[in-house]
Coordinates of C-alpha atoms in Angstrom, one line a residue:
Q1 CA 4.6 40.1 11.9
W2 CA 3.6 39.3 8.4
A3 CA 4.3 42.7 6.9
E4 CA 7.9 42.8 8.3
P5 CA 9.2 39.2 8.9
A6 CA 11.9 38.7 11.5
A7 CA 15.5 38.6 10.5
L8 CA 15.5 34.9 10.9
W9 CA 13.9 34.4 7.4
E10 CA 16.3 36.8 5.7
A11 CA 19.6 35.7 7.3
A12 CA 19.2 31.9 7.6
C13 CA 18.9 31.0 4.0
S14 CA 19.3 27.3 4.8
S15 CA 16.0 27.2 6.6
K16 CA 13.8 28.9 4.1
A17 CA 10.7 27.4 2.6
A18 CA 11.7 28.5 -0.9
L19 CA 12.0 27.9 -4.6
L20 CA 15.2 28.6 -6.4
F21 CA 14.5 31.1 -9.1
A22 CA 15.7 29.9 -12.5
G23 CA 16.2 33.2 -14.2
S24 CA 18.1 36.3 -13.4
R25 CA 18.4 37.5 -9.8
A26 CA 17.1 40.9 -10.6
A27 CA 13.9 41.9 -8.8
E28 CA 12.5 43.3 -12.1
E29 CA 12.9 40.0 -13.8
F30 CA 11.0 38.3 -11.1
R31 CA 8.2 40.9 -11.2
R32 CA 7.8 40.5 -14.9
N33 CA 7.6 36.6 -14.7
W34 CA 5.2 36.8 -11.8
D35 CA 2.9 39.2 -13.6
E36 CA 2.9 37.0 -16.8
A37 CA 2.1 33.8 -14.8
L38 CA -0.5 35.6 -12.7
G39 CA -2.2 36.8 -15.9
E40 CA -3.1 33.2 -16.8
T41 CA -5.3 32.9 -13.7
A42 CA -8.0 35.1 -12.4
K43 CA -8.1 33.7 -8.9
L44 CA -5.4 35.7 -7.1
Q45 CA -5.6 39.5 -6.5
G46 CA -3.0 41.6 -4.9
R47 CA -0.3 44.3 -5.3
W48 CA 3.4 44.9 -5.3
L49 CA 5.0 46.5 -2.2
S50 CA 7.8 49.0 -2.3
S51 CA 11.1 47.5 -1.4
S52 CA 14.7 48.8 -1.8
S53 CA 16.1 45.6 -3.3
D54 CA 13.7 42.6 -3.0
A55 CA 10.4 42.0 -4.9
R56 CA 7.4 41.7 -2.6
W57 CA 3.9 40.8 -3.7
R58 CA 1.0 40.7 -1.2
G59 CA -2.5 39.3 -1.9
G60 CA -4.6 36.2 -2.0
F61 CA -8.1 35.1 -3.1
R62 CA -9.8 38.1 -1.6
E63 CA -9.1 41.8 -1.4
N64 CA -6.8 43.0 1.4
A65 CA -5.4 39.4 2.0
T66 CA -2.0 39.5 3.7
H67 CA -0.3 36.5 2.2
E68 CA 3.1 37.4 0.7
V69 CA 5.4 36.2 -2.0
R70 CA 8.9 37.6 -1.6
Y71 CA 11.9 37.2 -3.9
I72 CA 15.1 37.8 -1.9
V73 CA 17.8 39.0 -4.3
R74 CA 20.9 38.3 -2.2
A75 CA 19.7 34.7 -1.5
G76 CA 18.3 34.1 -5.0
R77 CA 15.2 32.5 -3.5
V78 CA 11.5 32.9 -3.3
V79 CA 9.8 32.8 0.1
L80 CA 6.1 32.2 0.7
L81 CA 4.8 33.9 3.8
L82 CA 1.3 32.7 4.7
S83 CA -0.9 34.7 7.0
P84 CA -2.7 32.7 9.7
E85 CA -6.2 33.2 8.3
P86 CA -8.8 31.0 6.7
G87 CA -7.9 29.9 3.2
A88 CA -4.2 29.8 3.8
A89 CA -3.8 26.2 2.5
L90 CA -5.7 27.0 -0.7
T91 CA -3.7 30.2 -1.2
F92 CA -0.5 28.2 -0.8
T93 CA -1.4 25.7 -3.5
E94 CA -2.3 28.5 -5.9
F95 CA 1.0 30.3 -5.2
R96 CA 2.8 27.1 -6.1
R97 CA 0.8 26.7 -9.2
V98 CA 1.7 30.2 -10.4
L99 CA 5.4 29.6 -9.6
S100 CA 5.6 26.3 -11.4
G101 CA 7.3 26.2 -14.7
W102 CA 9.7 29.2 -14.2
T103 CA 11.2 28.3 -10.9
Q104 CA 12.9 25.1 -9.7
P105 CA 13.0 23.3 -6.3
D106 CA 15.3 24.5 -3.6
D107 CA 18.0 22.1 -2.4
H108 CA 17.3 23.1 1.2
E109 CA 14.8 21.3 3.4
C110 CA 11.5 23.2 3.6
V111 CA 9.9 24.3 6.8
P112 CA 6.4 25.5 7.6
I113 CA 6.9 29.3 7.5
C114 CA 3.4 29.9 8.8
G115 CA 4.3 28.1 12.0
A116 CA 6.9 29.0 14.6
P117 CA 10.6 28.7 13.9
S118 CA 10.7 25.9 16.5
D119 CA 8.6 23.8 14.1
S120 CA 11.4 23.7 11.5
H121 CA 12.0 20.0 12.0
S122 CA 8.7 19.2 10.3
S123 CA 9.0 17.5 6.9
A124 CA 5.8 18.9 5.6
L125 CA 5.7 22.5 4.3
H126 CA 2.0 23.0 4.8
T127 CA -1.1 21.0 5.9
I128 CA -4.2 20.6 3.9
V129 CA -7.3 19.4 5.7
A130 CA -10.0 17.6 3.8
P131 CA -12.9 17.4 3.5
S132 CA -13.1 21.1 4.4
E133 CA -14.5 24.4 3.1
E134 CA -11.4 24.9 1.0
F135 CA -11.1 21.3 -0.2
P136 CA -14.5 19.6 0.0
D137 CA -13.3 16.8 -2.1
I138 CA -10.4 14.5 -1.0
Q139 CA -9.2 14.0 -4.6
A140 CA -9.0 17.8 -5.1
A141 CA -6.8 18.1 -2.0
L142 CA -4.5 15.4 -3.3
D143 CA -4.2 17.1 -6.7
A144 CA -3.5 20.5 -5.1
V145 CA -0.2 19.2 -3.6
P146 CA 2.9 20.6 -5.5
E147 CA 4.8 18.2 -7.6
D148 CA 8.3 19.4 -6.9
E149 CA 8.4 19.2 -3.0
P150 CA 8.1 15.9 -1.1
L151 CA 5.7 15.1 1.7
H152 CA 3.2 17.9 1.8
R153 CA 0.7 16.8 4.4
V154 CA -3.0 16.2 3.6
T155 CA -4.9 15.4 6.8
L156 CA -8.2 13.6 6.5
K157 CA -10.8 14.3 9.2
A158 CA -11.9 11.5 11.5
G159 CA -14.9 9.5 10.5
T160 CA -15.9 7.1 7.7
H161 CA -15.6 8.4 4.2
E162 CA -17.5 6.4 1.6
L163 CA -15.6 6.9 -1.7
P164 CA -17.5 6.8 -5.0
S165 CA -14.2 6.2 -6.9
T166 CA -10.6 5.3 -6.2
L167 CA -8.3 8.0 -4.8
V168 CA -5.4 8.5 -7.2
I169 CA -2.1 9.7 -5.7
Q170 CA 0.3 11.1 -8.4
R171 CA 2.2 13.6 -6.2
P172 CA 4.7 13.3 -3.3
V173 CA 2.0 13.7 -0.7
L174 CA 1.9 12.7 3.0
L175 CA -1.7 11.4 3.4
E176 CA -2.7 10.7 7.0
G177 CA -5.8 10.5 9.2
E178 CA -6.7 12.2 12.4
G179 CA -6.5 10.5 15.8
R180 CA -5.5 6.9 16.2
W181 CA -7.0 5.1 13.2
D182 CA -10.1 7.3 13.5
T183 CA -10.2 7.9 9.8
R184 CA -11.7 5.2 7.6
L185 CA -11.8 5.2 3.8
R186 CA -14.2 2.7 2.3
T187 CA -15.0 1.6 -1.3
K188 CA -17.1 -1.1 -3.0
D189 CA -15.2 -3.6 -5.2
M190 CA -12.6 -1.0 -6.2
P191 CA -9.2 0.0 -4.8
V192 CA -9.3 2.6 -2.1
L193 CA -5.9 4.2 -3.1
R194 CA -3.9 3.9 -6.2
L195 CA -0.3 5.3 -6.2
E196 CA 0.9 5.7 -9.8
G197 CA 3.4 7.7 -11.8
P198 CA 6.8 9.2 -10.9
G199 CA 5.1 11.8 -8.6
A200 CA 4.0 9.1 -6.3
S201 CA 7.4 7.6 -5.9
L202 CA 7.9 9.6 -2.7
A203 CA 4.3 9.5 -1.4
M204 CA 3.4 8.2 2.1
V205 CA 0.2 7.0 3.5
R206 CA -0.2 6.5 7.2
N207 CA -2.6 6.2 10.1
L208 CA -5.6 5.3 8.0
R209 CA -8.2 2.5 8.0
L210 CA -8.6 1.3 4.4
Q211 CA -11.4 -1.1 3.6
V212 CA -12.7 -2.6 0.4
C213 CA -16.3 -4.0 0.8
S214 CA -17.6 -6.7 -1.5
S215 CA -20.6 -8.9 -1.8
D216 CA -20.4 -12.6 -1.3
D217 CA -19.9 -13.2 -5.1
G218 CA -17.9 -10.0 -5.7
E219 CA -14.5 -10.0 -7.4
G220 CA -13.0 -7.6 -4.8
A221 CA -9.9 -5.4 -5.3
P222 CA -6.7 -4.4 -3.6
A223 CA -7.1 -1.8 -0.8
V224 CA -3.9 -0.1 -2.0
D225 CA -2.7 -0.5 -5.6
I226 CA 0.9 0.7 -6.0
R227 CA 2.0 1.1 -9.6
S228 CA 5.1 3.4 -9.2
P229 CA 8.0 1.9 -11.3
E230 CA 10.6 3.7 -9.2
G231 CA 11.1 5.4 -5.9
E232 CA 9.9 4.4 -2.4
P233 CA 6.2 4.9 -1.9
A234 CA 5.4 4.1 1.8
I235 CA 2.4 2.6 3.6
V236 CA 3.0 3.1 7.3
G237 CA 0.8 2.4 10.3
C238 CA -2.4 1.6 8.5
M239 CA -5.1 -1.0 9.1
L240 CA -6.2 -2.7 5.9
S241 CA -8.9 -5.2 4.8
A242 CA -10.3 -6.2 1.5
G243 CA -13.3 -8.4 0.7
G244 CA -14.1 -10.3 -2.4
R245 CA -12.8 -13.2 -4.4
W246 CA -9.5 -11.6 -5.2
G247 CA -9.3 -9.1 -2.4
S248 CA -5.8 -8.2 -1.3
C249 CA -4.7 -5.5 1.2
I250 CA -1.7 -4.2 -0.7
R251 CA -0.6 -5.0 -4.3
A252 CA 2.6 -3.5 -5.7
H253 CA 4.1 -3.7 -9.1
G254 CA 7.7 -2.5 -9.4
G255 CA 9.6 0.1 -7.5
S256 CA 10.7 -0.2 -3.9
P257 CA 7.6 0.2 -1.7
Q258 CA 8.1 0.6 2.0
I259 CA 5.4 -1.4 3.9
V260 CA 5.9 -0.9 7.6
R261 CA 4.0 -1.4 10.8
N262 CA 0.6 -2.2 9.3
I263 CA -2.2 -4.4 10.5
I264 CA -3.5 -6.6 7.7
S265 CA -6.6 -8.8 8.1
G266 CA -10.0 -9.5 6.7
A267 CA -8.8 -10.3 3.2
R268 CA -8.1 -13.4 1.0
F269 CA -4.6 -12.2 0.3
G270 CA -2.3 -9.9 2.3
I271 CA 0.6 -8.3 0.6
V272 CA 1.3 -9.1 -3.1
N273 CA 4.6 -7.7 -4.4
V274 CA 5.4 -8.3 -8.1
D275 CA 9.0 -7.6 -9.2
T276 CA 9.7 -5.2 -6.3
A277 CA 12.6 -4.3 -4.1
G278 CA 11.9 -2.3 -0.9
R279 CA 11.0 -3.7 2.5
I280 CA 8.1 -5.3 4.3
E281 CA 8.8 -4.8 8.0
D282 CA 7.1 -5.0 11.4
N283 CA 3.7 -5.9 9.9
E284 CA 1.0 -8.0 11.6
I285 CA -0.7 -10.2 9.1
K286 CA -3.4 -12.5 10.5
G287 CA -6.6 -14.2 9.7
L288 CA -6.4 -14.3 5.9
G289 CA -8.3 -16.7 3.7
E290 CA -5.2 -17.6 1.6
S291 CA -1.6 -16.4 1.5
G292 CA -0.3 -13.8 3.8
L293 CA 2.6 -12.6 1.8
V294 CA 3.1 -13.3 -2.0
L295 CA 6.4 -12.4 -3.5
V296 CA 6.7 -12.7 -7.3
S297 CA 10.3 -12.1 -8.5
G298 CA 12.0 -9.1 -7.0
S299 CA 14.3 -8.8 -4.0
T300 CA 12.2 -7.6 -1.1
W301 CA 13.6 -7.3 2.4
V302 CA 11.1 -9.1 4.7
H303 CA 11.9 -8.4 8.4
R304 CA 10.2 -8.9 11.7
N305 CA 6.7 -9.7 10.4
H306 CA 4.2 -11.7 12.4
I307 CA 2.1 -13.9 10.1
A308 CA -0.6 -16.2 11.6
D309 CA -3.8 -18.0 11.0
C310 CA -3.8 -18.0 7.2
G311 CA -5.7 -20.5 5.1
G312 CA -2.8 -20.8 2.6
P313 CA 0.9 -20.4 2.9
G314 CA 2.2 -17.7 5.2
V315 CA 4.9 -16.7 2.7
L316 CA 4.6 -17.7 -1.0
A317 CA 7.7 -17.2 -3.2
V318 CA 7.1 -17.4 -7.0
S319 CA 9.4 -17.3 -10.0
D320 CA 12.9 -15.9 -9.6
C321 CA 12.2 -14.5 -6.2
R322 CA 15.4 -13.2 -4.4
A323 CA 13.7 -12.0 -1.2
V324 CA 15.6 -12.0 2.1
L325 CA 13.7 -13.1 5.2
K326 CA 14.9 -12.3 8.7
E327 CA 13.4 -12.6 12.1
N328 CA 9.9 -13.3 10.9
D329 CA 7.4 -15.4 12.8
V330 CA 5.0 -17.6 10.7
R331 CA 2.6 -19.9 12.5
D332 CA -0.7 -21.7 12.3
C333 CA -0.9 -21.4 8.4
L334 CA -1.5 -24.1 5.8
S335 CA 2.3 -24.1 5.3
G336 CA 5.0 -21.8 6.6
V337 CA 7.1 -20.8 3.5
R338 CA 6.2 -22.3 0.1
V339 CA 8.4 -21.9 -2.9
L340 CA 6.9 -22.4 -6.4
G341 CA 9.4 -23.0 -9.2
K342 CA 13.1 -23.8 -9.2
R343 CA 14.3 -20.3 -10.0
S344 CA 13.7 -18.8 -6.6
E345 CA 16.8 -17.9 -4.5
I346 CA 15.3 -16.7 -1.3
Q347 CA 17.5 -16.3 1.7
M348 CA 16.5 -17.4 5.2
R349 CA 18.6 -15.4 7.6
A350 CA 18.8 -15.8 11.3
G351 CA 15.8 -15.4 13.5
N352 CA 13.0 -16.8 11.4
R353 CA 10.5 -19.0 13.2
L354 CA 8.2 -21.4 11.4
L355 CA 5.9 -22.9 14.0
H356 CA 2.8 -25.2 13.9
N357 CA 2.1 -24.7 10.2
G358 CA 0.4 -27.5 8.3
L359 CA 0.4 -30.9 9.9
N360 CA 4.1 -31.8 10.5
D361 CA 7.6 -30.4 10.3
D362 CA 7.9 -30.9 6.6
H363 CA 5.1 -28.4 6.0
Q364 CA 7.1 -25.5 7.6
L365 CA 9.2 -25.0 4.5
E366 CA 8.0 -26.5 1.2
A367 CA 10.1 -26.2 -1.9
P368 CA 10.6 -28.2 -5.2
P369 CA 13.1 -31.0 -5.2
G370 CA 16.6 -29.7 -5.4
V371 CA 15.7 -26.2 -4.2
I372 CA 17.1 -25.4 -0.8
P373 CA 16.8 -21.8 0.3
A374 CA 20.0 -20.3 1.7
G375 CA 20.0 -20.6 5.5
A376 CA 17.0 -22.9 5.6
T377 CA 18.8 -25.5 7.7
A378 CA 19.4 -22.9 10.4
T379 CA 15.7 -21.8 10.5
V380 CA 13.6 -22.8 13.6
R381 CA 11.0 -25.2 12.3
S382 CA 8.7 -27.1 14.5
C383 CA 5.1 -28.5 14.5
R384 CA 3.3 -30.2 17.3
P385 CA 1.9 -33.7 16.5
Y386 CA -1.8 -33.8 15.8
A387 CA -2.8 -37.3 16.9
F388 CA -6.5 -36.6 16.5
V389 CA -6.2 -36.1 12.7
P390 CA -7.6 -39.3 11.0
T391 CA -5.7 -41.0 8.3
D392 CA -8.8 -42.2 6.6
Q393 CA -10.4 -39.6 4.3
D394 CA -14.0 -40.5 5.1
E395 CA -13.3 -40.3 8.8
L396 CA -11.6 -37.0 8.4
L397 CA -14.6 -35.5 6.6
R398 CA -17.0 -36.9 9.2
R399 CA -15.0 -35.6 12.1
M400 CA -14.6 -32.2 10.4
S401 CA -18.4 -31.9 9.9
S402 CA -19.1 -32.7 13.6
C403 CA -16.2 -31.0 15.4
M404 CA -17.3 -28.3 17.9
Q405 CA -13.8 -27.2 19.1
H406 CA -12.5 -24.2 17.2
A407 CA -8.8 -25.1 17.7
E408 CA -9.3 -28.7 16.6
L409 CA -11.4 -27.7 13.6
V410 CA -8.7 -25.4 12.2
V411 CA -6.3 -28.4 12.0
L412 CA -8.9 -30.6 10.5
M413 CA -9.5 -28.0 7.8
R414 CA -5.8 -27.8 7.0
A415 CA -5.8 -31.6 6.6
A416 CA -8.8 -31.5 4.3
R417 CA -7.4 -28.7 2.1
R418 CA -4.0 -30.5 1.8
R419 CA -5.9 -33.5 0.5
G420 CA -7.9 -31.5 -2.0
F421 CA -11.3 -31.2 -0.2
W422 CA -11.5 -27.5 -0.9
V423 CA -15.3 -27.2 -0.9
K424 CA -15.7 -29.3 2.4
A425 CA -13.1 -27.1 4.1
K426 CA -14.9 -23.9 3.0
I427 CA -18.2 -25.2 4.4
A428 CA -16.4 -26.0 7.7
H429 CA -15.0 -22.5 7.8
R430 CA -18.4 -21.1 8.1
R431 CA -19.0 -23.1 11.3
L432 CA -15.5 -22.1 12.5
T433 CA -16.5 -18.5 12.2
Q434 CA -19.6 -19.1 14.5
L435 CA -17.5 -21.0 17.0
R436 CA -14.9 -18.3 17.3
K437 CA -17.6 -15.6 17.7
T438 CA -19.3 -17.6 20.6
T439 CA -16.2 -19.0 22.3
P440 CA -14.5 -16.7 24.9
K441 CA -10.9 -15.9 24.3
A442 CA -11.0 -17.5 20.8
P443 CA -9.1 -15.9 18.0
P444 CA -11.1 -13.4 15.8
P445 CA -12.8 -14.9 12.8
S446 CA -10.6 -15.3 9.7
A447 CA -11.4 -14.4 6.1
E448 CA -13.2 -17.0 4.0
P449 CA -10.8 -19.3 2.0
A450 CA -11.1 -20.0 -1.7
L451 CA -13.4 -22.7 -3.1
R452 CA -10.6 -24.3 -5.2
E453 CA -6.9 -24.4 -5.3
I454 CA -5.2 -21.1 -5.9
T455 CA -1.9 -20.7 -7.8
V456 CA 0.1 -17.7 -9.1
S457 CA 1.5 -17.1 -12.6
S458 CA 5.2 -16.4 -12.7
K459 CA 5.4 -14.9 -16.2
T460 CA 3.5 -13.2 -19.0
W461 CA 1.7 -15.7 -21.3
D462 CA -0.9 -15.1 -24.1
G463 CA -2.3 -18.4 -25.3
V464 CA -4.2 -16.8 -28.2
A465 CA -1.1 -15.0 -29.5
A466 CA 1.0 -18.2 -29.1
G467 CA -1.4 -20.0 -31.4
F468 CA -3.1 -22.3 -28.9
G469 CA -6.6 -21.0 -29.7
D470 CA -9.3 -18.7 -28.3
H471 CA -10.0 -21.1 -25.4
C472 CA -6.8 -20.0 -23.7
V473 CA -6.3 -17.2 -21.2
V474 CA -3.9 -14.3 -20.9
V475 CA -1.9 -13.9 -17.7
E476 CA 0.7 -11.6 -16.3
P477 CA 3.2 -12.1 -13.5
G478 CA 1.4 -12.2 -10.2
T479 CA -2.0 -13.1 -11.7
F480 CA -4.0 -15.3 -9.3
C481 CA -5.5 -18.4 -11.0
E482 CA -8.2 -20.6 -9.5
V483 CA -7.7 -24.2 -10.6
I484 CA -10.9 -25.6 -12.0
R485 CA -9.5 -28.8 -13.6
R486 CA -6.2 -30.3 -14.4
D487 CA -5.9 -32.2 -17.7
V488 CA -3.9 -35.4 -18.1
S489 CA -1.7 -33.5 -20.5
G490 CA -0.7 -31.1 -17.8
W491 CA -2.8 -28.1 -19.0
I492 CA -4.9 -26.4 -16.4
L493 CA -8.4 -24.9 -16.8
V494 CA -8.3 -21.7 -14.6
H495 CA -10.4 -18.7 -13.7
T496 CA -8.0 -15.7 -13.3
S497 CA -8.1 -12.6 -11.2
L498 CA -8.2 -10.7 -14.5
G499 CA -11.8 -11.9 -15.0
T500 CA -11.1 -14.5 -17.7
R501 CA -11.6 -18.3 -17.9
G502 CA -9.8 -20.8 -20.1
W503 CA -6.8 -23.1 -20.4
C504 CA -3.3 -22.2 -19.3
S505 CA 0.0 -23.9 -19.9
P506 CA 1.6 -25.5 -16.8
H507 CA 5.0 -23.8 -17.4
V508 CA 3.4 -20.5 -16.5
F509 CA 3.4 -21.6 -12.8
N510 CA 7.0 -22.8 -12.7

């Protein structure tokens, strides 16, 4: 079968897994270029086969290997024929490495030649399994993916993988786990995945459990850090959690990330998008310590997300945010949608439901005076009356410290946080966690809220460079700031997610 391929691969040029040869179509030219590229590596061994018109090379990592590279003259394309034997994935990556630089990608969709012709609908040319004998290290498997063909599949075996460092994706890889969320990647106070560079603009991550562990006083990190300035990297069907003071499940800077059908919980912040387009769709965001969705600038499409039980705003729009919200369900948060600054122009299209957030109807959509999001008047906004919430502050704190009903305690904590009793609310949250664990049919415990008020910077500001002295901080768009003290002049003493502490101008948060 592998020595003489069926006519399908020679006649149907549109279905070849091929590379368009950039030089002459003569077989002699291909042989010369292949031999020169092969001389730079000592890994492959093989021989040329006799052919009337085409150039055929057979070999691999071991002697008598039956993998084949064929240059078809009449089609002007290179076909990689992989024999179904151990080491095929590693051989494929080495073939592509030898061909890189003097060939260019084909404009036809690739198919897995080593499979059956009926598998030609698959978007991945070949599957790499890691950890395995061929690729004992996950990072090595990611680096083996070709740069010029999208969505080559890297499948991670089921089980828990403790990562000593962040996995960096710089190639258009399809990274997925076995089973139904049976593959868990876990780190300690560092991102699990980082997508960066132009090669990651077409990468996809799916069907994985991603977890950042942190100690009680740890700083934490985003589970997925996306830094691809262009393209559409995708996070699909994953379960994410992130511990720590600044833990967030997904943090994206630039580009058009596609964040679809994920389950996000167990973190202080959910999804943080800074100056991005793309979409956030069909995600379940629940039980977060602070904000579920933070949008800083950009024009993200936010559609059919369910956001519930967050200690902060369900959706926080910052700076000149031009996001479009449609058919989202936000409930049981400190506030439904909160807009910071007067430059935001978010659109509230039909189908959004803001229910039982805060303490009254005004807390469903909070915006500065004069800022009315488009379509806000047509948004469903409702909050049940909470007659048991005391108006007196001392009575509120006394009742919150003695309440033994988890549903009532959640509302009392909201009232305390809205009045500035951040520390008291955090102490009450520890008791809420125990009540939810011991009460049948209670919601799962939520992540711990912050000890102080949290705000988000909307612009870049360097107080030292601006001449305000060494006691000032440096912030970037999307930097989280924990408010330590507000001066009568308006300046704010903050502790930032960048690890610095100092004074910051109030215009940074407008």
